[in-house]
mmCIF file of C-alpha atoms in Angstrom:
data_model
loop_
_atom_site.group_PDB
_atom_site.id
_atom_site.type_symbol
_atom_site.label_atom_id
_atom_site.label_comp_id
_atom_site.label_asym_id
_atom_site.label_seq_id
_atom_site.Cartn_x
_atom_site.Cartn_y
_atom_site.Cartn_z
ATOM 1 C CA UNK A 1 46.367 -88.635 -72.014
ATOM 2 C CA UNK A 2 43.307 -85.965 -72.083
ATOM 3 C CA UNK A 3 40.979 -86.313 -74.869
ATOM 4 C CA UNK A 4 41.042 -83.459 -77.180
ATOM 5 C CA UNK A 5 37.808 -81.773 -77.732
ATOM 6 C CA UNK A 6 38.007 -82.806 -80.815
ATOM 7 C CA UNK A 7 38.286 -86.242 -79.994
ATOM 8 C CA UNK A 8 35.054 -85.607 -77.558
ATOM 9 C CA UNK A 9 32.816 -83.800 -79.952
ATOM 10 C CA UNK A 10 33.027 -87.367 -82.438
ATOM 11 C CA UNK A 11 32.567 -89.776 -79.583
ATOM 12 C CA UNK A 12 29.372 -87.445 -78.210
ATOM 13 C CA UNK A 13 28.499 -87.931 -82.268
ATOM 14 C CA UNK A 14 29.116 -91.473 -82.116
ATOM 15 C CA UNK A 15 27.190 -92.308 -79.455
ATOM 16 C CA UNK A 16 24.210 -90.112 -80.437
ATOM 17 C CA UNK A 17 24.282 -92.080 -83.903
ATOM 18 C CA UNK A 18 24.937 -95.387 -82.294
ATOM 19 C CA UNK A 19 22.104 -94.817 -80.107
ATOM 20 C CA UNK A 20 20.010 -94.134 -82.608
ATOM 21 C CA UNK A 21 20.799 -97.261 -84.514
ATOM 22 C CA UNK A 22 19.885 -99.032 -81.182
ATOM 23 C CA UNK A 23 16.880 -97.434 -81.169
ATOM 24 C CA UNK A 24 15.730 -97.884 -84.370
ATOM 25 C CA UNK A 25 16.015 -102.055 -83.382
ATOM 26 C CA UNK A 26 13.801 -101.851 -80.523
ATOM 27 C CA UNK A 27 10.256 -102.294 -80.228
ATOM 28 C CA UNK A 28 9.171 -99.038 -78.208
ATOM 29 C CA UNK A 29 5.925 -99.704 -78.036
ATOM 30 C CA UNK A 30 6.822 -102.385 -75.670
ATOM 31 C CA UNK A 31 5.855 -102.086 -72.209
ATOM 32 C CA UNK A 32 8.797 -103.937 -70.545
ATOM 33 C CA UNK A 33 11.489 -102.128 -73.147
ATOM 34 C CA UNK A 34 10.260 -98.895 -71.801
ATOM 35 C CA UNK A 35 10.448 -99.947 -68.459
ATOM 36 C CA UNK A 36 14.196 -101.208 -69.146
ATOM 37 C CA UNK A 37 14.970 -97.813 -70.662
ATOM 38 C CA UNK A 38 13.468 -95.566 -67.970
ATOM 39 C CA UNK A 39 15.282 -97.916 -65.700
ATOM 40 C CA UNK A 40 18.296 -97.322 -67.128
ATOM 41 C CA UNK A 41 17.841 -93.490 -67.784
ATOM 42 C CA UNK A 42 16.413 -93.432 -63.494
ATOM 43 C CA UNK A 43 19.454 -95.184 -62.860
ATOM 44 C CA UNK A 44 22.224 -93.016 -64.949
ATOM 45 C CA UNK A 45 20.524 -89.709 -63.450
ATOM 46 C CA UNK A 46 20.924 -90.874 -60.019
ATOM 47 C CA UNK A 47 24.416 -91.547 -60.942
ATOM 48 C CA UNK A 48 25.418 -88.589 -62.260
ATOM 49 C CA UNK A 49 23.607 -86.584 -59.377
ATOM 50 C CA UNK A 50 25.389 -88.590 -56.586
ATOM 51 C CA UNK A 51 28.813 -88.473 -58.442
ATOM 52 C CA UNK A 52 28.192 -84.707 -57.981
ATOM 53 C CA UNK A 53 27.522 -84.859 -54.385
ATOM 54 C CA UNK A 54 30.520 -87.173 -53.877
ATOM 55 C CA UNK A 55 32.994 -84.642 -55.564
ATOM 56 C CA UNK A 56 31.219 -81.821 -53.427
ATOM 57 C CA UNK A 57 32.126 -83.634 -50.221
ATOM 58 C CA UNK A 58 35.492 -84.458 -51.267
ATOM 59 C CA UNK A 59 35.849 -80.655 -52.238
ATOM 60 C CA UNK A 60 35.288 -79.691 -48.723
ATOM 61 C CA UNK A 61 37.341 -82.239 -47.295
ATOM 62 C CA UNK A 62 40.371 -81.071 -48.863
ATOM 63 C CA UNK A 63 39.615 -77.179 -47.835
ATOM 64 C CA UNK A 64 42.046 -75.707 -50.089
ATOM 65 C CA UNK A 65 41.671 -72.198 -49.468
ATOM 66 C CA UNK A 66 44.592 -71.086 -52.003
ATOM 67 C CA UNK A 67 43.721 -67.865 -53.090
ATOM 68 C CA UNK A 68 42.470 -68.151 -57.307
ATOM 69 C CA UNK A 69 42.592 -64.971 -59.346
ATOM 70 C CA UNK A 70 41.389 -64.972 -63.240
ATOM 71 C CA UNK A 71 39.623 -62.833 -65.264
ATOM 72 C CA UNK A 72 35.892 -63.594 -65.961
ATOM 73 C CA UNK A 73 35.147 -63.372 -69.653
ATOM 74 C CA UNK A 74 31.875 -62.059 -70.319
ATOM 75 C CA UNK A 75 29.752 -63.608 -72.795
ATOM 76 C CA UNK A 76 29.815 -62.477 -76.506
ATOM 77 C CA UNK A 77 27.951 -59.709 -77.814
ATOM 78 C CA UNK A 78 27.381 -58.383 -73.887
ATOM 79 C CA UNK A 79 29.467 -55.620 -74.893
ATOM 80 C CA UNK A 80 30.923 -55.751 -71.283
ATOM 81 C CA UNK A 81 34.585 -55.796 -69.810
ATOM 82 C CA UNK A 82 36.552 -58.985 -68.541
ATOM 83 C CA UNK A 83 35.966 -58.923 -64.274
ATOM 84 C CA UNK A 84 38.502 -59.624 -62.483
ATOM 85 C CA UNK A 85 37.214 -62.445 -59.862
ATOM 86 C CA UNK A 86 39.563 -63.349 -56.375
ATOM 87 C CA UNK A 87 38.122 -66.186 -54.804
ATOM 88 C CA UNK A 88 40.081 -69.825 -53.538
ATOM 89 C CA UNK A 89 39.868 -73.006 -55.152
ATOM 90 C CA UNK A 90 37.484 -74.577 -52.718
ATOM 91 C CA UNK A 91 35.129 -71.566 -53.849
ATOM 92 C CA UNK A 92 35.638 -71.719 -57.276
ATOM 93 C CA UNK A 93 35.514 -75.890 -57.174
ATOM 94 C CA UNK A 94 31.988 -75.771 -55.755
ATOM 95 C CA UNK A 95 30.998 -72.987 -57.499
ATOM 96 C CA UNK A 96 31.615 -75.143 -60.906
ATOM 97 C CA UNK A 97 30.285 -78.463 -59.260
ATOM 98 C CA UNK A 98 26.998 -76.712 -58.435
ATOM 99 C CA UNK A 99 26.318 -75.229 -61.683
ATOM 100 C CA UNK A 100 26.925 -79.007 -63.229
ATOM 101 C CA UNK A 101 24.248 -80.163 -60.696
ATOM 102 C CA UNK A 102 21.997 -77.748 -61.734
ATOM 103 C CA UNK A 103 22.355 -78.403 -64.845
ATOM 104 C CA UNK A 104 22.031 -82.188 -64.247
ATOM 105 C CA UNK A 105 18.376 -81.484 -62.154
ATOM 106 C CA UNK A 106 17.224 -79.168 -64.962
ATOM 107 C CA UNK A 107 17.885 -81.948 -67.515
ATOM 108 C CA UNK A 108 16.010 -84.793 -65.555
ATOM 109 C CA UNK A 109 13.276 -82.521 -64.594
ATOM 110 C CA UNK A 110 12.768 -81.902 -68.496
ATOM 111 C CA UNK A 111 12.849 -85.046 -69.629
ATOM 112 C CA UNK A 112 10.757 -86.869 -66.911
ATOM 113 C CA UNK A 113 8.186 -84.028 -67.919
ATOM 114 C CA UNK A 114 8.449 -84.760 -71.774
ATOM 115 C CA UNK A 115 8.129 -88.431 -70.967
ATOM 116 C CA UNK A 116 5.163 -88.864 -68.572
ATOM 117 C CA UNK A 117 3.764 -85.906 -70.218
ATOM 118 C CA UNK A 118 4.036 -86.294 -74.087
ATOM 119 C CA UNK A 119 5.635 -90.064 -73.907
ATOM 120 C CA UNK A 120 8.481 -89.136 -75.363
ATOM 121 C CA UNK A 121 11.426 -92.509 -74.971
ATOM 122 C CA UNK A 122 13.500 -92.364 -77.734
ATOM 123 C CA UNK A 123 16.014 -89.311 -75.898
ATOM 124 C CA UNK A 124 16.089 -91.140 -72.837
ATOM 125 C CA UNK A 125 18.372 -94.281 -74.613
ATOM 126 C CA UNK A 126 21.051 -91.293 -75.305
ATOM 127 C CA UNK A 127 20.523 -89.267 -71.960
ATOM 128 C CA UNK A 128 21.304 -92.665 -70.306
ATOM 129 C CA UNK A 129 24.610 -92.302 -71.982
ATOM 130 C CA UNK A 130 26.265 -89.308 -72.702
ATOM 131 C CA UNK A 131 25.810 -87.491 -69.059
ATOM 132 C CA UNK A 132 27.620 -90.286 -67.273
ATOM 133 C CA UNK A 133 30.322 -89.992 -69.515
ATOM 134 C CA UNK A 134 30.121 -86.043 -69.436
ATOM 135 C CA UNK A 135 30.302 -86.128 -65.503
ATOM 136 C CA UNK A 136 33.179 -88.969 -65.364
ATOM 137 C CA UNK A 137 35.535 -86.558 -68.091
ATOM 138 C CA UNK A 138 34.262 -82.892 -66.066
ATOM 139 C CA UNK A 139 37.183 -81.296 -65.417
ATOM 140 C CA UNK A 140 36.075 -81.240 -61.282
ATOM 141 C CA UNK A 141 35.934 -85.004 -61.552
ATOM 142 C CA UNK A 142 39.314 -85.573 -63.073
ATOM 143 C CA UNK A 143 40.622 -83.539 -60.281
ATOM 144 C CA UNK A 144 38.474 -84.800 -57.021
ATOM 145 C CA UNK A 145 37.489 -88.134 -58.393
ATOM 146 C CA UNK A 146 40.606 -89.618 -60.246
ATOM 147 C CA UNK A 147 42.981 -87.506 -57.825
ATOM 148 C CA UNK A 148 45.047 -85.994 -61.554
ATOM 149 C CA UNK A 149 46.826 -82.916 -60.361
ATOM 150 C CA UNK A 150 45.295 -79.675 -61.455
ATOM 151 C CA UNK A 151 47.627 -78.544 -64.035
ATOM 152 C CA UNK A 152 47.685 -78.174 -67.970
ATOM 153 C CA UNK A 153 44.370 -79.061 -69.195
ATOM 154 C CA UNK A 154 43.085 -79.280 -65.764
ATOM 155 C CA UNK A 155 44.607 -76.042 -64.214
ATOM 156 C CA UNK A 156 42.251 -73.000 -63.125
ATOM 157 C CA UNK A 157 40.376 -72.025 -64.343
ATOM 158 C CA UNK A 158 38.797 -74.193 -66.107
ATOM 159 C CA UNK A 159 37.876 -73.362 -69.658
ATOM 160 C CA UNK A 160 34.233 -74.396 -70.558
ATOM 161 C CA UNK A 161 33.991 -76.920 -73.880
ATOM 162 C CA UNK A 162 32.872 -75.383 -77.014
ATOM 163 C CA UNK A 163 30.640 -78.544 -78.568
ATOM 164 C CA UNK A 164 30.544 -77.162 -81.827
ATOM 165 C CA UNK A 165 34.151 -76.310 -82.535
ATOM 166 C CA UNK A 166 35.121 -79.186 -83.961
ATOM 167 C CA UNK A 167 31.940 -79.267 -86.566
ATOM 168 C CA UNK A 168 32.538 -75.718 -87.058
ATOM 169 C CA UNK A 169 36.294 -75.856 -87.375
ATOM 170 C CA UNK A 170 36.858 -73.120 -84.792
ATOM 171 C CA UNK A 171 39.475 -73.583 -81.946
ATOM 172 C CA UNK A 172 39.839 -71.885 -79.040
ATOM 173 C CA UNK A 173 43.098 -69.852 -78.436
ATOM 174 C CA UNK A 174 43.298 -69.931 -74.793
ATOM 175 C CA UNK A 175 44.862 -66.504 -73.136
ATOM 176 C CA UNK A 176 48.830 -67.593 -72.565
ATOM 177 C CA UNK A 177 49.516 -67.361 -68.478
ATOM 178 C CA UNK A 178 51.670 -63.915 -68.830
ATOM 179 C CA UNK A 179 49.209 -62.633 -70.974
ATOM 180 C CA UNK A 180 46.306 -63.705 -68.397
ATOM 181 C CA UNK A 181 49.052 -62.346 -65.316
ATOM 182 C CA UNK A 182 49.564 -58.970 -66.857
ATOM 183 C CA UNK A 183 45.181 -58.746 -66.866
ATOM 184 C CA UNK A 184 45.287 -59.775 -63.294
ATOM 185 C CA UNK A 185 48.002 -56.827 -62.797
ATOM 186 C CA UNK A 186 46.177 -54.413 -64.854
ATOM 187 C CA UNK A 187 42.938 -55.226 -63.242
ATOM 188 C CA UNK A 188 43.995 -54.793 -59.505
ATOM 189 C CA UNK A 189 45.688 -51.760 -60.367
ATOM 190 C CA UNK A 190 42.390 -50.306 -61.703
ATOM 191 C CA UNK A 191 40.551 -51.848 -58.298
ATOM 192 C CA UNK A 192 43.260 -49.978 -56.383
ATOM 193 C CA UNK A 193 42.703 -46.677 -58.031
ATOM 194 C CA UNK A 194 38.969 -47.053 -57.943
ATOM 195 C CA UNK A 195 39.167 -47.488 -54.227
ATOM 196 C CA UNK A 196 41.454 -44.725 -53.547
ATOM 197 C CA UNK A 197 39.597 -42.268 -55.159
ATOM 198 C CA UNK A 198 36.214 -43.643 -52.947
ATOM 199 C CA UNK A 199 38.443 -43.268 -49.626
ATOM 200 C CA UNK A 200 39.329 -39.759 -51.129
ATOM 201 C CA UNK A 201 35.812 -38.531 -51.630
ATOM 202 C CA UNK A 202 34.894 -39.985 -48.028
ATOM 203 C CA UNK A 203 37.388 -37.806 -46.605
ATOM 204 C CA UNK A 204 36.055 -34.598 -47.973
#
């Protein structure tokens, strides 16, 4: 059974507090205990950065060029319009898997700065942690990984995880699939029109 995001938001919680508590026991002014937990951080990284180049591989292995159409919504407060994006799965699966890399290379290249620069040690216990369990339970590595069919909770396309919902008690009311059809329907009409009336002013 999925995990809820509920059910994710208090494990990321517990694992940030039982992290701490492990922290809290160890000496980190020990030479050797940092070296175990840059190991270990060096080690997770690597991980999670090869796990993504695994699932890109297997991504265009399969080469499934089924046509995906969804409406992009923008982000809040743009003020702009839902775009209507056609692309195919193998697209829009690499397109996801890349962002997660980048965010994974963004994250190391942080941290190994705020650790050889400032000496910061204490993060790296929890960033050993809670990325290789982000990357195992990514919706792109349930689906390329595990080999779970991509439907329900896994079907494009997929819905990015609000961390905060469950502390803030808000829950996301995904668009129902007619209502998200009828968008599509609306939006290709407008597409249509738009490009009629270009072919018309051409032709004058």
């Amino acid at each position: 059974m999925a995990e809820t995001q509920n059910e994710k938001t208090i494990m990321n919680m517990a694992i940030v507090m039982g992290s701490m508590q492990i922290t809290n026991r160890l000496d980190l002014e020990d030479t050797k205990t940092k070296q175990i937990i840059l190991g270990a951080y060096v080690t997770a990284q690597a991980f999670v950065v090869g796990l993504s180049y695994l699932i890109q591989r297997r991504i265009q292995a399969k080469k499934d060029t089924t046509v995906l159409k969804y409406m992009d919504q923008p982000k809040p407060m743009s003020g702009e319009e839902p775009k209507l994006i056609t692309t195919t799965n193998m697209d829009y699966d690499l397109e996801q898997n890349a962002q997660a890399q980048k965010q994974a290379l963004i994250g190391l290249a942080l941290m190994v700065f705020l650790h050889f620069q400032f000496g910061v040690i204490r993060p790296l216990i929890v960033q050993s942690i809670l990325p290789v369990k982000n990357a195992l339970q990514s919706k792109w590595a349930q689906v390329h990984v595990f080999g779970k069919p991509a439907e329900g909770d896994l079907k494009r396309p997929w819905k990015a995880d609000n961390p905060f919902a469950a502390l803030t008690g808000q829950t996301a009311e995904p668009q129902s699939e007619a209502a998200e059809k009828a968008a599509i329907k609306k939006a290709e009409k407008a597409e249509a029109k738009a490009g009629s009336k270009s072919e018309s002013k051409k032709d004058l």
